[in-house]
Amino acid sequence: RSPESGPSGAAGWGAAVADSRAAPWHHRPVSLASLAQRTRFSRQELQLMYRGFKNDCPSGLVHRAAFREIFSQFFPLGDASAYADLVFDSFDPGGRGCLTFEIVIQGLSVICKGSSEEKLDWAFRLYDTDRDGFISKREMVQLVSAIYDMLGDSVWPRVHPCDAQLHAEKIFDAMDRDGDGAVTFQEFVLACRRDRDLDTELDCFDTLL
Amino acid sequence: MAAVAAWLPFARAAAIGWVPVAQGPMPPPPLRDEDHKSDEKLIISVSGRKFVTWRNTLEKFPDTLLGSDEKEYFYDEDSKQYFFDRDPDLFRHILAYYRTGRLHYPKNECIMAYDEELAFFGIMPDIMGDCCYEDYRDRKRENNERLFDDKDSDAENAMPHSTPREKLWRAFENPQSSTVALVVYYVTGFFIAVSVLANVFETIPCGVEPGTNLSPACGDRFSVAFFCLDTACVLIFTVEYLARLYAAPQRLKHLRAVMSVIDIVAILPYYIGLFMPDNKDLSGAFVTLRVFRVFRIFKFSRHSMGLRILGYTLKSCASELGFLLFSMTMAVIIFATVMYYAEKNQPKTGFVSIPAAFWYTIVTMTTLGYGDIVPSTIIGKIVGGVCSLSGVLVIALPVPVIVSNFSRIYHQNQRADKRKAQKKARLARIRMAKNASGAAFISSKKRAEERQRLQETEIGGAECGSIRGSGAGDDSGSSADRREDVFELQHHHLLTCLERTTEREFVELDQLTQLPVCSSQQQPQPASPAAGSDASIAGADAELSPGGPAGCFKGRWRRGSREARTYLPGRGRAEEGEELNRRPNSRYQAGPHSSSATLGQQQLSQSRPTRTIQTRTTISSCTNRPGPRAPERIAGCDWALLSTWFLLLMITSIVCCTH
């Protein structure tokens, strides 16, 4: 529904216009009022976020490479590109390779201001990269490795190559009650709620703007 | 990092994915809702021009002035804005850095001013964007070189106490640094010229030898005379070389320097010839060695700036020259081969081999065209034509690069000389202005003290106004005076404390008679000017102290017509010297305290209001830096060189004619 004004005018862009799956070069979001209505952010928060967004991505679109770079700035010691890719994919189900402001805000509205179930649902989609409804051991390992990558070298105790694998397997085995090699959403939620105060922990990631 | 602060919510939200795999609980969040301020706009006023921005924009870079708490120092409560007393035009660029995250360099601004602004606001220039960084670095380097040049020559001259070795080295490197150096410079130049001319003239046929029909070369007829001349020159060169070697700060490095190698090559053939036995077989080699004597002419590069620049240009254009050489070689080989194969079957042809054709090709490509070898076939002529056309092209390509390099370096050099010359005049003018202001300050201080004294002696304070009216002429009203000169009064008080501390007294203009006589009375006098000087006048006085004893000799030597010009060091222009002489009391001096009894002679001289010739001389002696550096001296060296050459030519021609 978001209007995508494709390239127009210049002759060199002619071929690109014809291709409907070509990546758009510029994007203007919907009005502030409608976005404030649709999401759980207030007008001020939206304004603040859009100003920052527009500053870093003047074209209104975030491409995968740009997103990776932005994300890496928060984890300067390690390599955050793997995790950034996972997050990017979780926001971009269509696989178009770029995110618009609305997509980002709508996703954030769920993650930041949603209920614990919604947050866990997003987390599940983050883990489940192939979207088959189950988390396999491979996917778990992939995610945990991505998290460990963000640490970098200057940590104590040192990170061994097999640490991520062991950690992932431990968690997976704990989650996978029936031992069928795949974790469903219910198993996931149960495992998360068990012996931790999930709601408080999930809330601690709220950012005040 | 803070440039992407707006994405922080995203990154934090993405961290929810860690919770399921976390092996321990997460820490509680840092901020509570109550102590959070949402974004607000800040007004920054820079010299009255208002800039408005979000607080978040500024806090993107927390290690700068605007991004940290440091800006609170500049917060103006009354107008609720941050006020900076800086240049608003440059601030624009600073703020652009916060807004876009990229620092740009405005090309029309002075680089020092820009640097200062960056330093003030705590921004490192290294984060400049790639678009502007190169330009910035180039300008910075150019500026540094310029300042370094000036500072270098200053540092050189401000070294009064150096070992004889250092003095010798300085004398060699900078002929203007002392008279001895100048003499050495001219003498070596003279002998280089003599030696080179002797080499040239000894090959001229010198008239018919009586008894035979031959006319031998001059060198053979007057071999003894030429040998003596050669010996003298080589002796001088050897002494000079050894002296340079001794004086050099890093002998090994000096040994490898180009000029040193040239010196060695210039004198070695002579010594080899001395020790060579009188063997006929070796004398052929010896004759070849004499060719190297012509390298003495390169010794002139110490005397001529133009020659040095030429050498430097060739060195810096080495790649262009290499390209020229390479392309010429390629073209020569191609054309020579083609010509050879075109012409080899002609009868009586000059193209006997390809190397023989090289000569033809080179002569043709450089458009010399001697005509000793010419093609006779049609193909040969066509190829020859193409060869000459392409020769012009190939040579014309790298030459402009070399020319422009030379021109750039030459102009740079000229600018440096001009700057040095202007600097003396500029500094002198600045010194004069400082002296004037310093003197005016002291007079106002004296007047204030007078007033104070009168006030104290008055029983009733009511007559202050009338008494003061008769004093110095610039007082308008007593209370007005007191109100506006609070700062000055405290400044005066400070100087008075200094006077009491050092038991000296600041003297006024008209009481200035003469500096301490240098020869015998080398009392704490030279120290006191330096100690007693005001910060604002320190510049002028710093020159006094080093001039002390060494200057006396020069003073006495420089009496007479030079005194007008040498009154202040470095005065190159006679007219400015005149102007200075008209107000010679623009120098602020610290004389001894009038109550001190030990320096009776100073007291005597102090009371004398007029100045005599002796006075001026001694003033000039003590204030004189070694060797005035008038700008005409730079041209004067070349003049001296030319006249030396001319003189030599005359002498040698006379000598030849008389035989």
PDB file of N, CA and C in Angstrom, chain B residues 404-476:
ATOM      1  N   SER B 404      56.473  23.492 -15.920  1.00  0.00           N
ATOM      2  CA  SER B 404      55.556  23.986 -14.887  1.00  0.00           C
ATOM      3  C   SER B 404      56.097  23.673 -13.501  1.00  0.00           C
ATOM      4  N   ASN B 405      56.745  22.542 -13.343  1.00  0.00           N
ATOM      5  CA  ASN B 405      57.363  22.221 -12.059  1.00  0.00           C
ATOM      6  C   ASN B 405      58.409  23.246 -11.689  1.00  0.00           C
ATOM      7  N   PHE B 406      59.256  23.520 -12.650  1.00  0.00           N
ATOM      8  CA  PHE B 406      60.317  24.494 -12.400  1.00  0.00           C
ATOM      9  C   PHE B 406      59.716  25.838 -12.027  1.00  0.00           C
ATOM     10  N   SER B 407      58.704  26.233 -12.793  1.00  0.00           N
ATOM     11  CA  SER B 407      58.090  27.532 -12.539  1.00  0.00           C
ATOM     12  C   SER B 407      57.479  27.573 -11.138  1.00  0.00           C
ATOM     13  N   ARG B 408      56.831  26.483 -10.758  1.00  0.00           N
ATOM     14  CA  ARG B 408      56.202  26.462  -9.441  1.00  0.00           C
ATOM     15  C   ARG B 408      57.237  26.605  -8.350  1.00  0.00           C
ATOM     16  N   ILE B 409      58.320  25.798  -8.460  1.00  0.00           N
ATOM     17  CA  ILE B 409      59.334  25.827  -7.411  1.00  0.00           C
ATOM     18  C   ILE B 409      60.036  27.178  -7.387  1.00  0.00           C
ATOM     19  N   TYR B 410      60.281  27.699  -8.564  1.00  0.00           N
ATOM     20  CA  TYR B 410      60.985  28.981  -8.624  1.00  0.00           C
ATOM     21  C   TYR B 410      60.157  30.077  -7.977  1.00  0.00           C
ATOM     22  N   HIS B 411      58.863  30.097  -8.313  1.00  0.00           N
ATOM     23  CA  HIS B 411      58.005  31.136  -7.735  1.00  0.00           C
ATOM     24  C   HIS B 411      57.871  30.972  -6.229  1.00  0.00           C
ATOM     25  N   GLN B 412      57.779  29.698  -5.819  1.00  0.00           N
ATOM     26  CA  GLN B 412      57.700  29.439  -4.384  1.00  0.00           C
ATOM     27  C   GLN B 412      58.900  30.034  -3.679  1.00  0.00           C
ATOM     28  N   ASN B 413      60.055  29.807  -4.323  1.00  0.00           N
ATOM     29  CA  ASN B 413      61.289  30.303  -3.756  1.00  0.00           C
ATOM     30  C   ASN B 413      61.320  31.820  -3.714  1.00  0.00           C
ATOM     31  N   GLN B 414      60.882  32.405  -4.802  1.00  0.00           N
ATOM     32  CA  GLN B 414      60.841  33.867  -4.847  1.00  0.00           C
ATOM     33  C   GLN B 414      59.916  34.394  -3.777  1.00  0.00           C
ATOM     34  N   ARG B 415      58.780  33.711  -3.603  1.00  0.00           N
ATOM     35  CA  ARG B 415      57.823  34.160  -2.597  1.00  0.00           C
ATOM     36  C   ARG B 415      58.442  34.070  -1.226  1.00  0.00           C
ATOM     37  N   ALA B 416      59.218  32.985  -1.011  1.00  0.00           N
ATOM     38  CA  ALA B 416      59.850  32.833   0.297  1.00  0.00           C
ATOM     39  C   ALA B 416      60.815  33.973   0.556  1.00  0.00           C
ATOM     40  N   ASP B 417      61.593  34.318  -0.475  1.00  0.00           N
ATOM     41  CA  ASP B 417      62.530  35.423  -0.295  1.00  0.00           C
ATOM     42  C   ASP B 417      61.796  36.722  -0.035  1.00  0.00           C
ATOM     43  N   LYS B 418      60.727  36.914  -0.804  1.00  0.00           N
ATOM     44  CA  LYS B 418      59.972  38.158  -0.635  1.00  0.00           C
ATOM     45  C   LYS B 418      59.384  38.227   0.773  1.00  0.00           C
ATOM     46  N   ARG B 419      58.893  37.085   1.236  1.00  0.00           N
ATOM     47  CA  ARG B 419      58.310  37.061   2.566  1.00  0.00           C
ATOM     48  C   ARG B 419      59.334  37.397   3.600  1.00  0.00           C
ATOM     49  N   LYS B 420      60.560  36.830   3.411  1.00  0.00           N
ATOM     50  CA  LYS B 420      61.608  37.096   4.395  1.00  0.00           C
ATOM     51  C   LYS B 420      61.926  38.570   4.410  1.00  0.00           C
ATOM     52  N   ALA B 421      62.006  39.155   3.218  1.00  0.00           N
ATOM     53  CA  ALA B 421      62.333  40.574   3.155  1.00  0.00           C
ATOM     54  C   ALA B 421      61.229  41.406   3.775  1.00  0.00           C
ATOM     55  N   GLN B 422      59.982  41.042   3.457  1.00  0.00           N
ATOM     56  CA  GLN B 422      58.880  41.828   3.990  1.00  0.00           C
ATOM     57  C   GLN B 422      58.771  41.659   5.489  1.00  0.00           C
ATOM     58  N   LYS B 423      59.174  40.476   5.937  1.00  0.00           N
ATOM     59  CA  LYS B 423      58.987  40.178   7.348  1.00  0.00           C
ATOM     60  C   LYS B 423      59.765  41.154   8.202  1.00  0.00           C
ATOM     61  N   LYS B 424      60.978  41.459   7.775  1.00  0.00           N
ATOM     62  CA  LYS B 424      61.775  42.377   8.585  1.00  0.00           C
ATOM     63  C   LYS B 424      61.067  43.701   8.734  1.00  0.00           C
ATOM     64  N   ALA B 425      60.602  44.220   7.589  1.00  0.00           N
ATOM     65  CA  ALA B 425      59.936  45.519   7.641  1.00  0.00           C
ATOM     66  C   ALA B 425      58.679  45.431   8.492  1.00  0.00           C
ATOM     67  N   ARG B 426      57.915  44.355   8.274  1.00  0.00           N
ATOM     68  CA  ARG B 426      56.668  44.201   9.024  1.00  0.00           C
ATOM     69  C   ARG B 426      56.943  44.139  10.512  1.00  0.00           C
ATOM     70  N   LEU B 427      57.918  43.315  10.875  1.00  0.00           N
ATOM     71  CA  LEU B 427      58.228  43.152  12.292  1.00  0.00           C
ATOM     72  C   LEU B 427      58.658  44.468  12.907  1.00  0.00           C
ATOM     73  N   ALA B 428      59.446  45.205  12.111  1.00  0.00           N
ATOM     74  CA  ALA B 428      59.904  46.486  12.648  1.00  0.00           C
ATOM     75  C   ALA B 428      58.737  47.419  12.886  1.00  0.00           C
ATOM     76  N   ARG B 429      57.786  47.427  11.940  1.00  0.00           N
ATOM     77  CA  ARG B 429      56.632  48.312  12.121  1.00  0.00           C
ATOM     78  C   ARG B 429      55.837  47.897  13.349  1.00  0.00           C
ATOM     79  N   ILE B 430      55.670  46.560  13.489  1.00  0.00           N
ATOM     80  CA  ILE B 430      54.919  46.068  14.649  1.00  0.00           C
ATOM     81  C   ILE B 430      55.630  46.457  15.933  1.00  0.00           C
ATOM     82  N   ARG B 431      56.960  46.329  15.889  1.00  0.00           N
ATOM     83  CA  ARG B 431      57.746  46.677  17.072  1.00  0.00           C
ATOM     84  C   ARG B 431      57.559  48.131  17.438  1.00  0.00           C
ATOM     85  N   MET B 432      57.571  48.959  16.397  1.00  0.00           N
ATOM     86  CA  MET B 432      57.388  50.389  16.639  1.00  0.00           C
ATOM     87  C   MET B 432      56.058  50.664  17.304  1.00  0.00           C
ATOM     88  N   ALA B 433      55.027  50.034  16.770  1.00  0.00           N
ATOM     89  CA  ALA B 433      53.701  50.262  17.328  1.00  0.00           C
ATOM     90  C   ALA B 433      53.649  49.801  18.776  1.00  0.00           C
ATOM     91  N   LYS B 434      54.267  48.637  19.017  1.00  0.00           N
ATOM     92  CA  LYS B 434      54.267  48.129  20.394  1.00  0.00           C
ATOM     93  C   LYS B 434      55.009  49.072  21.311  1.00  0.00           C
ATOM     94  N   ASN B 435      56.135  49.566  20.815  1.00  0.00           N
ATOM     95  CA  ASN B 435      56.912  50.497  21.643  1.00  0.00           C
ATOM     96  C   ASN B 435      56.103  51.726  21.970  1.00  0.00           C
ATOM     97  N   ALA B 436      55.431  52.222  20.924  1.00  0.00           N
ATOM     98  CA  ALA B 436      54.645  53.433  21.146  1.00  0.00           C
ATOM     99  C   ALA B 436      53.584  53.173  22.202  1.00  0.00           C
ATOM    100  N   SER B 437      52.897  52.050  22.075  1.00  0.00           N
ATOM    101  CA  SER B 437      51.836  51.798  23.049  1.00  0.00           C
ATOM    102  C   SER B 437      52.438  51.557  24.426  1.00  0.00           C
ATOM    103  N   GLY B 438      53.566  50.869  24.452  1.00  0.00           N
ATOM    104  CA  GLY B 438      54.219  50.628  25.734  1.00  0.00           C
ATOM    105  C   GLY B 438      54.648  51.922  26.386  1.00  0.00           C
ATOM    106  N   ALA B 439      55.226  52.802  25.570  1.00  0.00           N
ATOM    107  CA  ALA B 439      55.659  54.096  26.102  1.00  0.00           C
ATOM    108  C   ALA B 439      54.461  54.893  26.592  1.00  0.00           C
ATOM    109  N   ALA B 440      53.393  54.877  25.821  1.00  0.00           N
ATOM    110  CA  ALA B 440      52.196  55.623  26.236  1.00  0.00           C
ATOM    111  C   ALA B 440      51.667  55.081  27.548  1.00  0.00           C
ATOM    112  N   PHE B 441      51.743  53.761  27.682  1.00  0.00           N
ATOM    113  CA  PHE B 441      51.271  53.156  28.922  1.00  0.00           C
ATOM    114  C   PHE B 441      52.087  53.628  30.097  1.00  0.00           C
ATOM    115  N   ILE B 442      53.395  53.645  29.887  1.00  0.00           N
ATOM    116  CA  ILE B 442      54.258  54.065  30.995  1.00  0.00           C
ATOM    117  C   ILE B 442      54.005  55.522  31.338  1.00  0.00           C
ATOM    118  N   SER B 443      53.798  56.355  30.310  1.00  0.00           N
ATOM    119  CA  SER B 443      53.531  57.769  30.637  1.00  0.00           C
ATOM    120  C   SER B 443      52.241  57.900  31.417  1.00  0.00           C
ATOM    121  N   SER B 444      51.241  57.149  31.036  1.00  0.00           N
ATOM    122  CA  SER B 444      49.985  57.284  31.764  1.00  0.00           C
ATOM    123  C   SER B 444      50.164  56.769  33.188  1.00  0.00           C
ATOM    124  N   LYS B 445      51.010  55.766  33.331  1.00  0.00           N
ATOM    125  CA  LYS B 445      51.274  55.248  34.674  1.00  0.00           C
ATOM    126  C   LYS B 445      51.954  56.308  35.525  1.00  0.00           C
ATOM    127  N   LYS B 446      52.926  56.983  34.912  1.00  0.00           N
ATOM    128  CA  LYS B 446      53.626  58.044  35.640  1.00  0.00           C
ATOM    129  C   LYS B 446      52.657  59.129  36.069  1.00  0.00           C
ATOM    130  N   ARG B 447      51.786  59.467  35.132  1.00  0.00           N
ATOM    131  CA  ARG B 447      50.837  60.530  35.452  1.00  0.00           C
ATOM    132  C   ARG B 447      49.940  60.115  36.603  1.00  0.00           C
ATOM    133  N   ALA B 448      49.503  58.858  36.558  1.00  0.00           N
ATOM    134  CA  ALA B 448      48.630  58.379  37.628  1.00  0.00           C
ATOM    135  C   ALA B 448      49.353  58.434  38.962  1.00  0.00           C
ATOM    136  N   GLU B 449      50.639  58.070  38.927  1.00  0.00           N
ATOM    137  CA  GLU B 449      51.399  58.115  40.181  1.00  0.00           C
ATOM    138  C   GLU B 449      51.531  59.539  40.697  1.00  0.00           C
ATOM    139  N   GLU B 450      51.751  60.432  39.722  1.00  0.00           N
ATOM    140  CA  GLU B 450      51.824  61.849  40.097  1.00  0.00           C
ATOM    141  C   GLU B 450      50.561  62.285  40.810  1.00  0.00           C
ATOM    142  N   ARG B 451      49.477  61.918  40.197  1.00  0.00           N
ATOM    143  CA  ARG B 451      48.183  62.289  40.767  1.00  0.00           C
ATOM    144  C   ARG B 451      48.055  61.741  42.187  1.00  0.00           C
ATOM    145  N   GLN B 452      48.439  60.478  42.297  1.00  0.00           N
ATOM    146  CA  GLN B 452      48.366  59.819  43.599  1.00  0.00           C
ATOM    147  C   GLN B 452      49.160  60.598  44.642  1.00  0.00           C
ATOM    148  N   ARG B 453      50.393  60.944  44.197  1.00  0.00           N
ATOM    149  CA  ARG B 453      51.259  61.643  45.138  1.00  0.00           C
ATOM    150  C   ARG B 453      50.660  62.974  45.551  1.00  0.00           C
ATOM    151  N   LEU B 454      50.133  63.698  44.563  1.00  0.00           N
ATOM    152  CA  LEU B 454      49.515  64.992  44.859  1.00  0.00           C
ATOM    153  C   LEU B 454      48.342  64.801  45.804  1.00  0.00           C
ATOM    154  N   GLN B 455      47.565  63.777  45.550  1.00  0.00           N
ATOM    155  CA  GLN B 455      46.425  63.532  46.411  1.00  0.00           C
ATOM    156  C   GLN B 455      46.853  63.292  47.840  1.00  0.00           C
ATOM    157  N   GLU B 456      47.929  62.510  47.948  1.00  0.00           N
ATOM    158  CA  GLU B 456      48.370  62.173  49.301  1.00  0.00           C
ATOM    159  C   GLU B 456      48.867  63.392  50.038  1.00  0.00           C
ATOM    160  N   THR B 457      49.553  64.285  49.289  1.00  0.00           N
ATOM    161  CA  THR B 457      50.086  65.457  49.984  1.00  0.00           C
ATOM    162  C   THR B 457      48.987  66.468  50.317  1.00  0.00           C
ATOM    163  N   GLU B 458      47.862  66.345  49.665  1.00  0.00           N
ATOM    164  CA  GLU B 458      46.767  67.267  49.943  1.00  0.00           C
ATOM    165  C   GLU B 458      46.083  66.902  51.255  1.00  0.00           C
ATOM    166  N   ILE B 459      45.799  67.885  52.046  1.00  0.00           N
ATOM    167  CA  ILE B 459      45.139  67.597  53.322  1.00  0.00           C
ATOM    168  C   ILE B 459      43.663  67.369  53.089  1.00  0.00           C
ATOM    169  N   GLY B 460      43.073  68.269  52.354  1.00  0.00           N
ATOM    170  CA  GLY B 460      41.669  68.095  52.041  1.00  0.00           C
ATOM    171  C   GLY B 460      41.542  67.511  50.651  1.00  0.00           C
ATOM    172  N   GLY B 461      40.722  66.596  50.491  1.00  0.00           N
ATOM    173  CA  GLY B 461      40.582  65.978  49.185  1.00  0.00           C
ATOM    174  C   GLY B 461      39.740  66.788  48.226  1.00  0.00           C
ATOM    175  N   ALA B 462      39.253  67.914  48.641  1.00  0.00           N
ATOM    176  CA  ALA B 462      38.299  68.631  47.795  1.00  0.00           C
ATOM    177  C   ALA B 462      38.974  69.317  46.631  1.00  0.00           C
ATOM    178  N   GLU B 463      40.243  69.651  46.823  1.00  0.00           N
ATOM    179  CA  GLU B 463      40.899  70.382  45.740  1.00  0.00           C
ATOM    180  C   GLU B 463      41.495  69.459  44.693  1.00  0.00           C
ATOM    181  N   CYS B 464      41.182  68.219  44.805  1.00  0.00           N
ATOM    182  CA  CYS B 464      41.792  67.270  43.866  1.00  0.00           C
ATOM    183  C   CYS B 464      41.561  67.674  42.436  1.00  0.00           C
ATOM    184  N   GLY B 465      40.325  68.053  42.179  1.00  0.00           N
ATOM    185  CA  GLY B 465      39.993  68.325  40.787  1.00  0.00           C
ATOM    186  C   GLY B 465      40.834  69.446  40.217  1.00  0.00           C
ATOM    187  N   SER B 466      40.986  70.515  40.990  1.00  0.00           N
ATOM    188  CA  SER B 466      41.707  71.671  40.448  1.00  0.00           C
ATOM    189  C   SER B 466      43.168  71.346  40.243  1.00  0.00           C
ATOM    190  N   ILE B 467      43.716  70.608  41.230  1.00  0.00           N
ATOM    191  CA  ILE B 467      45.141  70.268  41.107  1.00  0.00           C
ATOM    192  C   ILE B 467      45.343  69.382  39.878  1.00  0.00           C
ATOM    193  N   ARG B 468      44.438  68.454  39.777  1.00  0.00           N
ATOM    194  CA  ARG B 468      44.630  67.508  38.679  1.00  0.00           C
ATOM    195  C   ARG B 468      44.507  68.203  37.341  1.00  0.00           C
ATOM    196  N   GLY B 469      43.674  69.212  37.339  1.00  0.00           N
ATOM    197  CA  GLY B 469      43.518  69.910  36.076  1.00  0.00           C
ATOM    198  C   GLY B 469      44.827  70.488  35.568  1.00  0.00           C
ATOM    199  N   SER B 470      45.713  70.824  36.511  1.00  0.00           N
ATOM    200  CA  SER B 470      46.973  71.393  36.064  1.00  0.00           C
ATOM    201  C   SER B 470      47.986  70.321  35.674  1.00  0.00           C
ATOM    202  N   GLY B 471      47.620  69.141  35.936  1.00  0.00           N
ATOM    203  CA  GLY B 471      48.570  68.058  35.613  1.00  0.00           C
ATOM    204  C   GLY B 471      48.503  67.684  34.143  1.00  0.00           C
ATOM    205  N   ALA B 472      48.524  66.429  33.894  1.00  0.00           N
ATOM    206  CA  ALA B 472      48.500  65.980  32.495  1.00  0.00           C
ATOM    207  C   ALA B 472      47.197  66.366  31.845  1.00  0.00           C
ATOM    208  N   GLY B 473      47.217  66.478  30.609  1.00  0.00           N
ATOM    209  CA  GLY B 473      46.101  67.109  29.927  1.00  0.00           C
ATOM    210  C   GLY B 473      44.928  66.216  29.582  1.00  0.00           C
ATOM    211  N   ASP B 474      45.015  64.951  29.855  1.00  0.00           N
ATOM    212  CA  ASP B 474      43.947  64.109  29.342  1.00  0.00           C
ATOM    213  C   ASP B 474      42.900  63.775  30.397  1.00  0.00           C
ATOM    214  N   ASP B 475      42.928  64.410  31.542  1.00  0.00           N
ATOM    215  CA  ASP B 475      41.925  64.085  32.556  1.00  0.00           C
ATOM    216  C   ASP B 475      40.708  64.961  32.364  1.00  0.00           C
ATOM    217  N   SER B 476      39.589  64.351  32.345  1.00  0.00           N
ATOM    218  CA  SER B 476      38.369  65.126  32.181  1.00  0.00           C
ATOM    219  C   SER B 476      37.737  65.402  33.528  1.00  0.00           C
TER     220      SER B 476
END
